[in-house]
PDB file of C-alpha atoms in Angstrom:
ATOM      1  CA  MET A   1     113.932  54.663  17.913  1.00 89.00           C
ATOM      2  CA  ALA A   2     115.497  56.976  15.726  1.00 97.00           C
ATOM      3  CA  LYS A   3     119.312  57.248  15.991  1.00 98.00           C
ATOM      4  CA  ALA A   4     121.259  60.646  15.803  1.00 98.00           C
ATOM      5  CA  LEU A   5     125.126  61.320  15.589  1.00 98.00           C
ATOM      6  CA  VAL A   6     126.252  64.604  16.467  1.00 98.00           C
ATOM      7  CA  LEU A   7     129.555  65.326  15.485  1.00 98.00           C
ATOM      8  CA  GLY A   8     131.213  67.838  17.643  1.00 96.00           C
ATOM      9  CA  GLY A   9     128.351  66.931  20.052  1.00 97.00           C
ATOM     10  CA  ASN A  10     130.481  68.244  23.341  1.00 96.00           C
ATOM     11  CA  GLY A  11     130.947  71.726  21.740  1.00 94.00           C
ATOM     12  CA  PHE A  12     128.703  74.764  22.194  1.00 95.00           C
ATOM     13  CA  ILE A  13     125.968  74.323  19.717  1.00 96.00           C
ATOM     14  CA  GLY A  14     126.656  70.377  19.505  1.00 97.00           C
ATOM     15  CA  SER A  15     126.076  69.841  23.217  1.00 97.00           C
ATOM     16  CA  HIS A  16     123.022  71.826  23.371  1.00 98.00           C
ATOM     17  CA  LEU A  17     121.516  70.048  20.437  1.00 98.00           C
ATOM     18  CA  ALA A  18     122.310  66.429  21.760  1.00 98.00           C
ATOM     19  CA  ASP A  19     120.588  67.547  24.873  1.00 98.00           C
ATOM     20  CA  GLN A  20     117.475  68.648  22.898  1.00 98.00           C
ATOM     21  CA  LEU A  21     117.458  65.286  20.781  1.00 98.00           C
ATOM     22  CA  ALA A  22     117.910  63.292  23.375  1.00 98.00           C
ATOM     23  CA  ASN A  23     115.271  65.033  25.509  1.00 98.00           C
ATOM     24  CA  SER A  24     113.069  64.126  22.773  1.00 98.00           C
ATOM     25  CA  GLY A  25     113.619  60.746  22.775  1.00 98.00           C
ATOM     26  CA  LEU A  26     116.293  60.016  20.068  1.00 98.00           C
ATOM     27  CA  GLU A  27     119.166  57.693  20.462  1.00 98.00           C
ATOM     28  CA  VAL A  28     122.235  60.159  20.596  1.00 98.00           C
ATOM     29  CA  THR A  29     125.702  59.568  19.992  1.00 98.00           C
ATOM     30  CA  VAL A  30     128.145  62.019  20.789  1.00 98.00           C
ATOM     31  CA  PHE A  31     131.507  62.061  18.550  1.00 98.00           C
ATOM     32  CA  ASP A  32     134.264  64.180  19.870  1.00 97.00           C
ATOM     33  CA  ARG A  33     137.726  64.661  21.201  1.00 94.00           C
ATOM     34  CA  PHE A  34     136.466  65.021  25.119  1.00 92.00           C
ATOM     35  CA  SER A  35     139.548  67.286  25.933  1.00 83.00           C
ATOM     36  CA  GLY A  36     137.557  68.046  29.046  1.00 80.00           C
ATOM     37  CA  ASN A  37     134.298  67.169  30.758  1.00 87.00           C
ATOM     38  CA  ASN A  38     131.055  66.190  29.159  1.00 93.00           C
ATOM     39  CA  ASN A  39     129.173  69.411  28.276  1.00 95.00           C
ATOM     40  CA  PHE A  40     125.940  67.906  27.830  1.00 96.00           C
ATOM     41  CA  THR A  41     123.654  66.675  30.392  1.00 96.00           C
ATOM     42  CA  ASN A  42     121.236  63.941  29.386  1.00 97.00           C
ATOM     43  CA  PRO A  43     122.598  60.800  30.870  1.00 97.00           C
ATOM     44  CA  SER A  44     121.079  58.517  28.172  1.00 98.00           C
ATOM     45  CA  ILE A  45     123.654  60.158  25.582  1.00 98.00           C
ATOM     46  CA  VAL A  46     126.654  57.947  24.294  1.00 98.00           C
ATOM     47  CA  ALA A  47     129.755  59.732  24.362  1.00 97.00           C
ATOM     48  CA  MET A  48     132.423  58.349  21.497  1.00 97.00           C
ATOM     49  CA  LYS A  49     135.642  59.749  21.980  1.00 96.00           C
ATOM     50  CA  GLY A  50     137.330  59.791  18.423  1.00 96.00           C
ATOM     51  CA  ASP A  51     139.288  61.988  16.108  1.00 95.00           C
ATOM     52  CA  PHE A  52     137.668  63.584  13.256  1.00 96.00           C
ATOM     53  CA  PHE A  53     140.731  62.581  10.978  1.00 95.00           C
ATOM     54  CA  ASP A  54     141.020  59.282  11.933  1.00 96.00           C
ATOM     55  CA  ASP A  55     139.082  57.380   8.884  1.00 97.00           C
ATOM     56  CA  GLN A  56     137.949  54.286  10.729  1.00 98.00           C
ATOM     57  CA  GLN A  57     136.751  55.924  13.937  1.00 98.00           C
ATOM     58  CA  LEU A  58     134.568  58.024  11.836  1.00 97.00           C
ATOM     59  CA  ILE A  59     133.382  55.063   9.609  1.00 98.00           C
ATOM     60  CA  ASN A  60     132.365  53.223  12.896  1.00 98.00           C
ATOM     61  CA  ALA A  61     130.535  56.451  14.273  1.00 98.00           C
ATOM     62  CA  LEU A  62     128.443  56.459  10.934  1.00 98.00           C
ATOM     63  CA  GLN A  63     127.229  53.209  11.276  1.00 97.00           C
ATOM     64  CA  PHE A  64     123.330  52.621  11.782  1.00 97.00           C
ATOM     65  CA  GLN A  65     123.030  56.289  12.051  1.00 98.00           C
ATOM     66  CA  ASP A  66     119.542  57.787  10.851  1.00 98.00           C
ATOM     67  CA  TYR A  67     120.458  61.287  11.189  1.00 98.00           C
ATOM     68  CA  VAL A  68     123.983  62.924  11.119  1.00 98.00           C
ATOM     69  CA  PHE A  69     124.775  66.542  12.478  1.00 98.00           C
ATOM     70  CA  HIS A  70     128.065  67.661  11.383  1.00 98.00           C
ATOM     71  CA  PHE A  71     128.676  70.478  14.021  1.00 97.00           C
ATOM     72  CA  LEU A  72     132.416  69.895  14.534  1.00 93.00           C
ATOM     73  CA  SER A  73     134.119  73.045  14.054  1.00 83.00           C
ATOM     74  CA  THR A  74     137.811  72.520  12.985  1.00 73.00           C
ATOM     75  CA  SER A  75     138.675  76.435  12.575  1.00 67.00           C
ATOM     76  CA  ASN A  76     136.740  79.427  13.392  1.00 66.00           C
ATOM     77  CA  PRO A  77     136.946  82.931  11.633  1.00 68.00           C
ATOM     78  CA  TYR A  78     140.090  84.185  13.208  1.00 63.00           C
ATOM     79  CA  ILE A  79     142.246  81.065  12.506  1.00 70.00           C
ATOM     80  CA  ALA A  80     140.937  80.895   8.909  1.00 70.00           C
ATOM     81  CA  GLU A  81     141.717  84.207   8.035  1.00 73.00           C
ATOM     82  CA  SER A  82     145.095  83.613   9.181  1.00 74.00           C
ATOM     83  CA  GLN A  83     145.454  80.350   8.147  1.00 77.00           C
ATOM     84  CA  PRO A  84     143.394  79.741   4.885  1.00 78.00           C
ATOM     85  CA  ALA A  85     145.217  76.895   3.456  1.00 81.00           C
ATOM     86  CA  SER A  86     144.847  74.703   6.670  1.00 79.00           C
ATOM     87  CA  ASP A  87     141.355  75.768   6.742  1.00 82.00           C
ATOM     88  CA  ILE A  88     141.125  74.305   3.178  1.00 85.00           C
ATOM     89  CA  GLU A  89     142.494  70.996   4.462  1.00 84.00           C
ATOM     90  CA  TYR A  90     140.627  70.780   7.708  1.00 85.00           C
ATOM     91  CA  SER A  91     137.205  72.027   7.054  1.00 88.00           C
ATOM     92  CA  ILE A  92     136.539  71.507   3.296  1.00 94.00           C
ATOM     93  CA  THR A  93     138.750  68.581   2.257  1.00 95.00           C
ATOM     94  CA  ARG A  94     137.633  66.318   5.543  1.00 95.00           C
ATOM     95  CA  THR A  95     133.853  67.404   5.241  1.00 97.00           C
ATOM     96  CA  VAL A  96     134.002  66.107   1.440  1.00 97.00           C
ATOM     97  CA  GLN A  97     135.726  62.603   2.763  1.00 97.00           C
ATOM     98  CA  LEU A  98     133.170  62.620   5.572  1.00 98.00           C
ATOM     99  CA  LEU A  99     130.167  63.033   2.702  1.00 98.00           C
ATOM    100  CA  GLU A 100     131.887  59.948   0.876  1.00 98.00           C
ATOM    101  CA  PHE A 101     131.618  58.019   4.027  1.00 98.00           C
ATOM    102  CA  CYS A 102     128.184  58.703   4.119  1.00 98.00           C
ATOM    103  CA  THR A 103     127.323  57.346   0.769  1.00 98.00           C
ATOM    104  CA  HIS A 104     128.105  53.892   2.116  1.00 97.00           C
ATOM    105  CA  SER A 105     126.487  54.241   5.672  1.00 97.00           C
ATOM    106  CA  LYS A 106     123.392  56.101   3.871  1.00 97.00           C
ATOM    107  CA  PRO A 107     121.918  58.059   6.716  1.00 98.00           C
ATOM    108  CA  LYS A 108     118.469  59.373   6.360  1.00 98.00           C
ATOM    109  CA  LYS A 109     119.603  62.899   6.494  1.00 98.00           C
ATOM    110  CA  PHE A 110     123.071  64.715   6.675  1.00 98.00           C
ATOM    111  CA  ILE A 111     122.679  68.017   8.515  1.00 98.00           C
ATOM    112  CA  TYR A 112     125.654  70.621   8.094  1.00 98.00           C
ATOM    113  CA  ALA A 113     126.304  73.785  10.225  1.00 97.00           C
ATOM    114  CA  SER A 114     126.944  76.526   7.998  1.00 97.00           C
ATOM    115  CA  THR A 115     127.253  80.048   8.580  1.00 94.00           C
ATOM    116  CA  GLY A 116     124.646  83.036   8.340  1.00 92.00           C
ATOM    117  CA  GLY A 117     125.716  86.703   7.677  1.00 81.00           C
ATOM    118  CA  ALA A 118     129.321  85.973   7.056  1.00 86.00           C
ATOM    119  CA  ILE A 119     128.560  83.771   3.957  1.00 93.00           C
ATOM    120  CA  TYR A 120     126.263  86.525   2.190  1.00 91.00           C
ATOM    121  CA  GLY A 121     129.133  89.230   2.833  1.00 84.00           C
ATOM    122  CA  GLU A 122     128.988  92.745   1.676  1.00 70.00           C
ATOM    123  CA  THR A 123     126.331  92.374  -1.015  1.00 57.00           C
ATOM    124  CA  THR A 124     124.161  95.138  -2.411  1.00 52.00           C
ATOM    125  CA  ALA A 125     121.030  92.999  -1.608  1.00 49.00           C
ATOM    126  CA  SER A 126     118.902  94.551   1.103  1.00 57.00           C
ATOM    127  CA  SER A 127     118.544  93.455   4.393  1.00 71.00           C
ATOM    128  CA  PRO A 128     117.848  90.964   5.679  1.00 86.00           C
ATOM    129  CA  PHE A 129     119.171  88.150   3.595  1.00 91.00           C
ATOM    130  CA  SER A 130     117.368  85.567   2.472  1.00 94.00           C
ATOM    131  CA  GLU A 131     118.470  82.210   1.158  1.00 96.00           C
ATOM    132  CA  ASP A 132     118.189  83.628  -2.342  1.00 94.00           C
ATOM    133  CA  SER A 133     120.428  86.490  -1.746  1.00 92.00           C
ATOM    134  CA  LEU A 134     123.493  86.056  -3.603  1.00 91.00           C
ATOM    135  CA  PRO A 135     126.405  84.633  -1.437  1.00 93.00           C
ATOM    136  CA  MET A 136     129.669  86.825  -1.609  1.00 90.00           C
ATOM    137  CA  PRO A 137     131.638  85.799   1.412  1.00 92.00           C
ATOM    138  CA  ILE A 138     134.858  87.776   2.009  1.00 87.00           C
ATOM    139  CA  SER A 139     136.247  85.949   4.833  1.00 88.00           C
ATOM    140  CA  PRO A 140     137.880  82.342   4.362  1.00 90.00           C
ATOM    141  CA  TYR A 141     135.666  80.941   6.955  1.00 90.00           C
ATOM    142  CA  ALA A 142     132.715  81.635   5.137  1.00 92.00           C
ATOM    143  CA  ILE A 143     134.354  80.956   1.718  1.00 94.00           C
ATOM    144  CA  GLY A 144     134.837  77.145   2.872  1.00 94.00           C
ATOM    145  CA  LYS A 145     131.167  77.075   4.257  1.00 96.00           C
ATOM    146  CA  LEU A 146     129.985  77.959   1.251  1.00 97.00           C
ATOM    147  CA  ALA A 147     132.253  75.251  -0.655  1.00 97.00           C
ATOM    148  CA  VAL A 148     130.885  72.712   1.651  1.00 97.00           C
ATOM    149  CA  GLU A 149     127.360  73.572   0.555  1.00 98.00           C
ATOM    150  CA  HIS A 150     128.314  73.279  -2.934  1.00 98.00           C
ATOM    151  CA  TYR A 151     129.679  69.830  -2.081  1.00 98.00           C
ATOM    152  CA  LEU A 152     126.596  68.972  -0.345  1.00 98.00           C
ATOM    153  CA  HIS A 153     124.545  69.772  -3.476  1.00 98.00           C
ATOM    154  CA  PHE A 154     126.791  67.554  -5.351  1.00 98.00           C
ATOM    155  CA  PHE A 155     126.400  64.502  -3.211  1.00 98.00           C
ATOM    156  CA  ARG A 156     122.682  65.032  -3.029  1.00 98.00           C
ATOM    157  CA  LYS A 157     122.511  65.141  -6.986  1.00 98.00           C
ATOM    158  CA  VAL A 158     125.007  62.612  -7.967  1.00 98.00           C
ATOM    159  CA  HIS A 159     124.762  60.341  -4.977  1.00 98.00           C
ATOM    160  CA  GLY A 160     121.502  60.631  -3.587  1.00 97.00           C
ATOM    161  CA  LEU A 161     122.715  61.799  -0.194  1.00 98.00           C
ATOM    162  CA  ASN A 162     119.780  63.728   1.592  1.00 98.00           C
ATOM    163  CA  THR A 163     121.760  66.985   2.735  1.00 98.00           C
ATOM    164  CA  LEU A 164     120.662  69.799   4.574  1.00 98.00           C
ATOM    165  CA  SER A 165     122.705  73.285   5.082  1.00 98.00           C
ATOM    166  CA  LEU A 166     121.585  75.763   7.856  1.00 98.00           C
ATOM    167  CA  ARG A 167     123.119  79.003   7.695  1.00 98.00           C
ATOM    168  CA  ILE A 168     123.148  79.907  11.534  1.00 97.00           C
ATOM    169  CA  SER A 169     123.547  83.407  12.553  1.00 94.00           C
ATOM    170  CA  ASN A 170     124.988  84.326  15.974  1.00 93.00           C
ATOM    171  CA  PRO A 171     124.391  82.158  18.745  1.00 95.00           C
ATOM    172  CA  TYR A 172     124.783  82.696  22.125  1.00 96.00           C
ATOM    173  CA  GLY A 173     124.054  80.954  25.487  1.00 95.00           C
ATOM    174  CA  SER A 174     126.373  78.968  28.212  1.00 92.00           C
ATOM    175  CA  ARG A 175     128.953  76.601  27.078  1.00 92.00           C
ATOM    176  CA  GLN A 176     130.057  78.858  24.668  1.00 88.00           C
ATOM    177  CA  ARG A 177     133.990  79.162  25.548  1.00 77.00           C
ATOM    178  CA  ALA A 178     135.154  82.393  25.753  1.00 63.00           C
ATOM    179  CA  GLY A 179     139.097  81.455  25.438  1.00 59.00           C
ATOM    180  CA  LYS A 180     138.184  80.641  21.477  1.00 58.00           C
ATOM    181  CA  SER A 181     137.590  84.435  21.003  1.00 61.00           C
ATOM    182  CA  GLN A 182     134.088  83.641  19.234  1.00 71.00           C
ATOM    183  CA  GLY A 183     130.873  84.716  21.137  1.00 86.00           C
ATOM    184  CA  LEU A 184     130.473  88.408  21.817  1.00 91.00           C
ATOM    185  CA  ILE A 185     128.091  87.705  24.564  1.00 94.00           C
ATOM    186  CA  PRO A 186     129.824  85.173  26.799  1.00 91.00           C
ATOM    187  CA  ILE A 187     133.320  86.760  26.170  1.00 90.00           C
ATOM    188  CA  THR A 188     131.714  90.267  27.416  1.00 92.00           C
ATOM    189  CA  LEU A 189     129.941  88.716  30.453  1.00 91.00           C
ATOM    190  CA  GLU A 190     133.096  86.708  31.551  1.00 89.00           C
ATOM    191  CA  ARG A 191     135.524  89.554  31.136  1.00 89.00           C
ATOM    192  CA  VAL A 192     133.123  92.049  33.295  1.00 88.00           C
ATOM    193  CA  LEU A 193     132.690  89.559  35.782  1.00 86.00           C
ATOM    194  CA  GLU A 194     136.566  89.057  35.971  1.00 87.00           C
ATOM    195  CA  GLY A 195     136.715  92.950  36.048  1.00 88.00           C
ATOM    196  CA  GLN A 196     138.730  93.083  32.560  1.00 90.00           C
ATOM    197  CA  PRO A 197     137.777  95.429  29.674  1.00 92.00           C
ATOM    198  CA  VAL A 198     136.024  94.369  27.107  1.00 90.00           C
ATOM    199  CA  ILE A 199     137.058  94.749  23.294  1.00 87.00           C
ATOM    200  CA  LYS A 200     135.001  96.824  20.609  1.00 90.00           C
ATOM    201  CA  PHE A 201     135.855  96.443  17.168  1.00 88.00           C
ATOM    202  CA  GLY A 202     135.626  99.772  15.407  1.00 88.00           C
ATOM    203  CA  ASP A 203     132.860 102.288  16.881  1.00 91.00           C
ATOM    204  CA  GLY A 204     130.231  99.485  18.111  1.00 90.00           C
ATOM    205  CA  SER A 205     128.064  99.948  15.230  1.00 91.00           C
ATOM    206  CA  MET A 206     128.439  96.475  13.656  1.00 89.00           C
ATOM    207  CA  MET A 207     124.883  94.329  13.549  1.00 90.00           C
ATOM    208  CA  ARG A 208     124.677  90.827  14.035  1.00 91.00           C
ATOM    209  CA  ASP A 209     121.762  88.511  14.377  1.00 93.00           C
ATOM    210  CA  TYR A 210     121.665  86.946  17.851  1.00 95.00           C
ATOM    211  CA  ILE A 211     119.804  84.047  18.653  1.00 97.00           C
ATOM    212  CA  PHE A 212     119.526  82.177  22.197  1.00 98.00           C
ATOM    213  CA  ILE A 213     120.970  78.528  22.192  1.00 98.00           C
ATOM    214  CA  ASP A 214     118.007  77.176  23.411  1.00 98.00           C
ATOM    215  CA  ASP A 215     115.725  78.712  20.511  1.00 98.00           C
ATOM    216  CA  LEU A 216     118.267  77.450  18.071  1.00 98.00           C
ATOM    217  CA  VAL A 217     118.287  74.014  18.927  1.00 98.00           C
ATOM    218  CA  LYS A 218     114.856  73.842  18.731  1.00 98.00           C
ATOM    219  CA  MET A 219     114.627  75.197  15.132  1.00 98.00           C
ATOM    220  CA  ILE A 220     117.585  72.697  14.321  1.00 98.00           C
ATOM    221  CA  GLU A 221     115.607  69.695  15.652  1.00 98.00           C
ATOM    222  CA  LYS A 222     112.529  70.651  13.574  1.00 97.00           C
ATOM    223  CA  VAL A 223     114.074  71.234  10.585  1.00 98.00           C
ATOM    224  CA  GLY A 224     117.031  68.467  10.942  1.00 98.00           C
ATOM    225  CA  LEU A 225     114.263  65.692  11.755  1.00 98.00           C
ATOM    226  CA  GLY A 226     111.190  67.226   9.784  1.00 95.00           C
ATOM    227  CA  ASP A 227     110.156  66.695   6.298  1.00 93.00           C
ATOM    228  CA  SER A 228     111.927  69.509   4.870  1.00 93.00           C
ATOM    229  CA  LYS A 229     110.980  70.978   1.753  1.00 95.00           C
ATOM    230  CA  ASN A 230     114.363  72.819   0.950  1.00 97.00           C
ATOM    231  CA  ASN A 231     117.800  71.891   1.313  1.00 97.00           C
ATOM    232  CA  LEU A 232     118.947  75.361   2.852  1.00 98.00           C
ATOM    233  CA  TYR A 233     117.590  77.255   5.774  1.00 98.00           C
ATOM    234  CA  ASN A 234     118.425  80.310   7.465  1.00 98.00           C
ATOM    235  CA  LEU A 235     118.388  79.999  11.440  1.00 98.00           C
ATOM    236  CA  GLY A 236     118.277  83.021  13.343  1.00 96.00           C
ATOM    237  CA  SER A 237     116.139  85.758  15.200  1.00 94.00           C
ATOM    238  CA  GLY A 238     115.602  87.620  12.259  1.00 91.00           C
ATOM    239  CA  GLN A 239     116.610  90.628  13.995  1.00 90.00           C
ATOM    240  CA  SER A 240     120.007  92.634  14.569  1.00 90.00           C
ATOM    241  CA  TYR A 241     121.413  94.216  17.238  1.00 94.00           C
ATOM    242  CA  SER A 242     124.440  96.316  17.522  1.00 93.00           C
ATOM    243  CA  VAL A 243     127.899  95.912  19.377  1.00 94.00           C
ATOM    244  CA  ASN A 244     126.935  98.865  21.451  1.00 94.00           C
ATOM    245  CA  GLN A 245     123.066  97.400  22.014  1.00 96.00           C
ATOM    246  CA  VAL A 246     124.582  94.294  23.293  1.00 95.00           C
ATOM    247  CA  PHE A 247     127.333  96.245  25.595  1.00 93.00           C
ATOM    248  CA  GLN A 248     124.288  98.323  27.004  1.00 94.00           C
ATOM    249  CA  ALA A 249     122.239  95.178  27.775  1.00 95.00           C
ATOM    250  CA  VAL A 250     125.095  93.649  29.695  1.00 93.00           C
ATOM    251  CA  HIS A 251     125.451  96.902  31.425  1.00 92.00           C
ATOM    252  CA  ASN A 252     121.706  96.788  32.599  1.00 93.00           C
ATOM    253  CA  LEU A 253     122.176  93.535  33.867  1.00 93.00           C
ATOM    254  CA  LEU A 254     125.108  93.692  36.070  1.00 89.00           C
ATOM    255  CA  ALA A 255     124.717  97.684  36.877  1.00 84.00           C
ATOM    256  CA  GLU A 256     128.243  97.908  36.314  1.00 78.00           C
ATOM    257  CA  PRO A 257     130.252  99.980  33.985  1.00 83.00           C
ATOM    258  CA  LEU A 258     132.041  98.394  30.987  1.00 87.00           C
ATOM    259  CA  GLN A 259     135.584  99.069  30.587  1.00 91.00           C
ATOM    260  CA  VAL A 260     136.064  99.394  26.519  1.00 90.00           C
ATOM    261  CA  ILE A 261     139.071  99.200  24.446  1.00 90.00           C
ATOM    262  CA  GLU A 262     138.546 100.080  20.852  1.00 91.00           C
ATOM    263  CA  GLN A 263     140.199  97.761  18.224  1.00 89.00           C
ATOM    264  CA  PRO A 264     140.249  98.469  14.484  1.00 90.00           C
ATOM    265  CA  GLN A 265     137.250  96.605  12.713  1.00 85.00           C
ATOM    266  CA  PRO A 266     138.948  93.598  10.858  1.00 80.00           C
ATOM    267  CA  SER A 267     138.742  94.004   7.106  1.00 78.00           C
ATOM    268  CA  SER A 268     136.955  90.759   6.620  1.00 72.00           C
ATOM    269  CA  PHE A 269     134.166  91.570   9.244  1.00 80.00           C
ATOM    270  CA  VAL A 270     130.770  92.121   7.573  1.00 79.00           C
ATOM    271  CA  GLN A 271     129.247  95.261   8.878  1.00 83.00           C
ATOM    272  CA  ASP A 272     125.709  94.361   8.990  1.00 84.00           C
ATOM    273  CA  VAL A 273     123.762  91.245   9.431  1.00 85.00           C
ATOM    274  CA  ALA A 274     119.966  90.126   9.347  1.00 87.00           C
ATOM    275  CA  LEU A 275     118.505  86.934   8.324  1.00 92.00           C
ATOM    276  CA  ASP A 276     115.255  86.568   6.568  1.00 94.00           C
ATOM    277  CA  ILE A 277     113.768  83.333   8.732  1.00 96.00           C
ATOM    278  CA  SER A 278     110.609  83.266   6.714  1.00 96.00           C
ATOM    279  CA  ARG A 279     111.333  80.275   4.676  1.00 98.00           C
ATOM    280  CA  TYR A 280     111.814  78.447   7.972  1.00 98.00           C
ATOM    281  CA  SER A 281     108.735  79.987   9.449  1.00 97.00           C
ATOM    282  CA  ASP A 282     106.660  79.218   6.986  1.00 97.00           C
ATOM    283  CA  GLU A 283     107.262  75.501   7.029  1.00 97.00           C
ATOM    284  CA  PHE A 284     107.568  74.976  10.551  1.00 97.00           C
ATOM    285  CA  GLY A 285     105.688  77.573  12.134  1.00 95.00           C
ATOM    286  CA  GLN A 286     106.699  80.789  13.970  1.00 92.00           C
ATOM    287  CA  MET A 287     108.361  80.505  17.451  1.00 90.00           C
ATOM    288  CA  GLU A 288     108.268  82.473  20.286  1.00 93.00           C
ATOM    289  CA  LEU A 289     112.192  83.615  20.860  1.00 96.00           C
ATOM    290  CA  THR A 290     113.792  84.781  23.834  1.00 97.00           C
ATOM    291  CA  SER A 291     114.566  88.581  23.792  1.00 96.00           C
ATOM    292  CA  LEU A 292     118.134  89.428  23.916  1.00 96.00           C
ATOM    293  CA  GLU A 293     118.085  90.906  27.252  1.00 96.00           C
ATOM    294  CA  LYS A 294     116.287  87.705  28.580  1.00 97.00           C
ATOM    295  CA  GLY A 295     118.491  85.607  26.712  1.00 97.00           C
ATOM    296  CA  ILE A 296     121.578  87.352  28.299  1.00 96.00           C
ATOM    297  CA  GLU A 297     120.246  86.869  31.948  1.00 96.00           C
ATOM    298  CA  LEU A 298     119.836  83.344  31.193  1.00 96.00           C
ATOM    299  CA  THR A 299     123.247  82.827  29.863  1.00 95.00           C
ATOM    300  CA  LEU A 300     124.614  84.683  32.958  1.00 93.00           C
ATOM    301  CA  ALA A 301     122.744  82.478  35.528  1.00 94.00           C
ATOM    302  CA  ARG A 302     123.802  79.219  33.691  1.00 93.00           C
ATOM    303  CA  MET A 303     127.450  80.712  33.620  1.00 89.00           C
ATOM    304  CA  LYS A 304     127.329  80.916  37.068  1.00 86.00           C
ATOM    305  CA  LYS A 305     126.061  77.378  37.796  1.00 85.00           C
ATOM    306  CA  GLY A 306     128.562  75.647  35.285  1.00 79.00           C
ATOM    307  CA  LEU A 307     125.928  74.786  32.978  1.00 76.00           C
TER     308      LEU A 307
END
């Protein structure tokens, strides 16, 4: 039985990924701080409480693992923008140290959660962005992700480590903590249910490529465990929606008016994002993706059930 380690496996994407891998028959270990309850649901998953910045705990977790999924987030776009020097230390330096540890534990594949959209920045390339589009990130968060991608290339070429970078668009679904100020759809749902106003940056015309979490983790599993021909993939829906369209979909579902507070759009926010996912589709086949309306409906239902 193949073994998989999911670093950050109690977080939003990580917990759903851990469940997906375990449901497919892998022996899954989740390495996380576990400050609260377990978010994953498969009872076969092994929970390993640990500190990402503790060398020995990390080395122990890496032993005998076939696949290492680095989905542990030590930062987010808001923290990185206000504390770029800290983001370098926490996100870049520590990930490079993790890669050094992997040169000794020698997993079959190391899979890294990068970012789609923000990493491309305000380029002159026509949308949607492909993996061949020139990355021109303007946010510290995306700059850090691109730097790690370059280190993945270094460890692949120099140390023979089989590394894979996944440029993920804007996933949404249950288990996405609204308190982290990241995730427009769950934040909007939670605020509307609590009778609070929702925040709209700019005029609501910002476009993002939203993908439902169930679809995303299936894509990650296929490319992560499969015989991938490339070392870099965009993962998303391939279609973009504006903030206003998301608000309208929430309004249609809840049949309640949204109280909207407008705030200036941060200068580091990219205006339009849509990802070209044809590289993934050509290798692993077309997926029937969940529509935005259905995904929002499922997210709301799971949030109410605590799933």
